[in-house]
Short mmCIF file of C-alpha atoms in Angstrom, two decimals:
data_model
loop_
_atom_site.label_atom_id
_atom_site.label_comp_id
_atom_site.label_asym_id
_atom_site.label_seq_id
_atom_site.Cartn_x
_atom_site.Cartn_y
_atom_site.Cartn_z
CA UNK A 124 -95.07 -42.25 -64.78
CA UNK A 125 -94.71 -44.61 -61.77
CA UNK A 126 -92.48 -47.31 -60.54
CA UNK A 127 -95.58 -49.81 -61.04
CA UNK A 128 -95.56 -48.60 -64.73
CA UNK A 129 -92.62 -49.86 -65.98
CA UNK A 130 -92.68 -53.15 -67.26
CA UNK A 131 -88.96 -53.90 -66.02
CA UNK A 132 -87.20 -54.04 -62.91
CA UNK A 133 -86.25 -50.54 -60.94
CA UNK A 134 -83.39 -50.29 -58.67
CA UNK A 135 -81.41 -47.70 -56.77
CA UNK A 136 -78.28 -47.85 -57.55
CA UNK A 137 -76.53 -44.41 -56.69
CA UNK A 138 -74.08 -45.49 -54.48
CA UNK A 139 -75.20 -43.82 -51.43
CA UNK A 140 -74.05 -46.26 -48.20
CA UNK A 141 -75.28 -45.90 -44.62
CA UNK A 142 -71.80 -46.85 -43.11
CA UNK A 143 -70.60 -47.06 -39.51
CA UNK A 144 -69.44 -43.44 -38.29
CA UNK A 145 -65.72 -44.75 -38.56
CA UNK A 146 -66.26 -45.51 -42.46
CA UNK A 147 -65.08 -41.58 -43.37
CA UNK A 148 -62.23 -41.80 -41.10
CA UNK A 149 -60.41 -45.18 -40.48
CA UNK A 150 -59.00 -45.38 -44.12
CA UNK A 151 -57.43 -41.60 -44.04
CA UNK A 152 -53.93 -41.63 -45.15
CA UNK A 153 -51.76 -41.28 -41.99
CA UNK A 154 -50.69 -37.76 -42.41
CA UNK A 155 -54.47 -37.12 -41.62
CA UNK A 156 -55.21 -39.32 -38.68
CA UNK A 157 -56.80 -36.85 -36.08
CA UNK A 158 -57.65 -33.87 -38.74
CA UNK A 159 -61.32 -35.47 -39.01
CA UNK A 160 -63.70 -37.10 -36.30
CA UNK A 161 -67.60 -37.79 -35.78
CA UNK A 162 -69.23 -35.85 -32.71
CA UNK A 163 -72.45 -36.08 -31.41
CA UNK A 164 -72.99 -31.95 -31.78
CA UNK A 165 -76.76 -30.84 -29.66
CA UNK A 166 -78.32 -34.77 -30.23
CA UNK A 167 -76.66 -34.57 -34.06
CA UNK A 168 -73.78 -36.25 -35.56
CA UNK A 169 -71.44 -33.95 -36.94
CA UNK A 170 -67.96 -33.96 -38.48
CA UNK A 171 -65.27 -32.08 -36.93
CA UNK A 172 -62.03 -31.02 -39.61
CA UNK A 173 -59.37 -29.66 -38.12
CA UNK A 174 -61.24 -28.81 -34.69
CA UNK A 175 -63.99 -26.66 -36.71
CA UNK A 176 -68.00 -28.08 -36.54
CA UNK A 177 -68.67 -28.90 -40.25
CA UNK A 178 -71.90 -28.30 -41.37
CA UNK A 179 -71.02 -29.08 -45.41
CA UNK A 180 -72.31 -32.57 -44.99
CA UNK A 181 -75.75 -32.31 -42.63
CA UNK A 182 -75.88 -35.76 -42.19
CA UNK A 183 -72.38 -37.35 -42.24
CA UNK A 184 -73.63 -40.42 -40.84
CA UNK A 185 -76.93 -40.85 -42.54
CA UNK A 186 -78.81 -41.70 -39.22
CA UNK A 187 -81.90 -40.12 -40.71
CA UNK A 188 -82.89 -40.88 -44.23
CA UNK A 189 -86.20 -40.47 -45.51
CA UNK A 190 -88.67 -43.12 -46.17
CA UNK A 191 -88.00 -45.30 -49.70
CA UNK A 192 -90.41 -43.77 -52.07
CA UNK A 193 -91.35 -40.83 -50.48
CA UNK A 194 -90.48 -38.52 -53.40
CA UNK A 195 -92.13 -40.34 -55.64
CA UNK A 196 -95.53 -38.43 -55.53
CA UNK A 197 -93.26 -34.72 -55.87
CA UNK A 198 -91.44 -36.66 -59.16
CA UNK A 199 -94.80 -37.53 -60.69
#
């Protein structure tokens, strides 16, 4: 089944958000201020905890998101 097949309206609503590189820090409680910080890391935003390159999230920033309905031929 496709998107075009449904005879309703589709919508994403997941609650991913392509903030500002500031959005995962500026409301840390104060004890925490300084323990996390974006870094541009070989060309690619990273986050840094506690002085240590994170690589949990790959794309902490979501700078580079794929294409809207590019899975949609794998998911059919």
């Amino acid at each position: 089944m496709s998107f075009s097949d449904f005879d309703h309206p589709v919508f994403d609503c997941d609650f991913h958000f392509y903030e500002e590189a500031d959005s995962f820090t500026r409301y840390l409680p104060e004890q925490y201020h300084g323990l996390v910080r974006i870094a541009d890391v070989d060309g690619r935003r990273k986050m840094i905890i506690r002085g240590r390159v994170s690589d949990y999230i790959p794309n902490p920033t979501f700078e580079v998101v794929a294409e809207p309905g590019s899975a949609a031929e794998y998911f059919s």
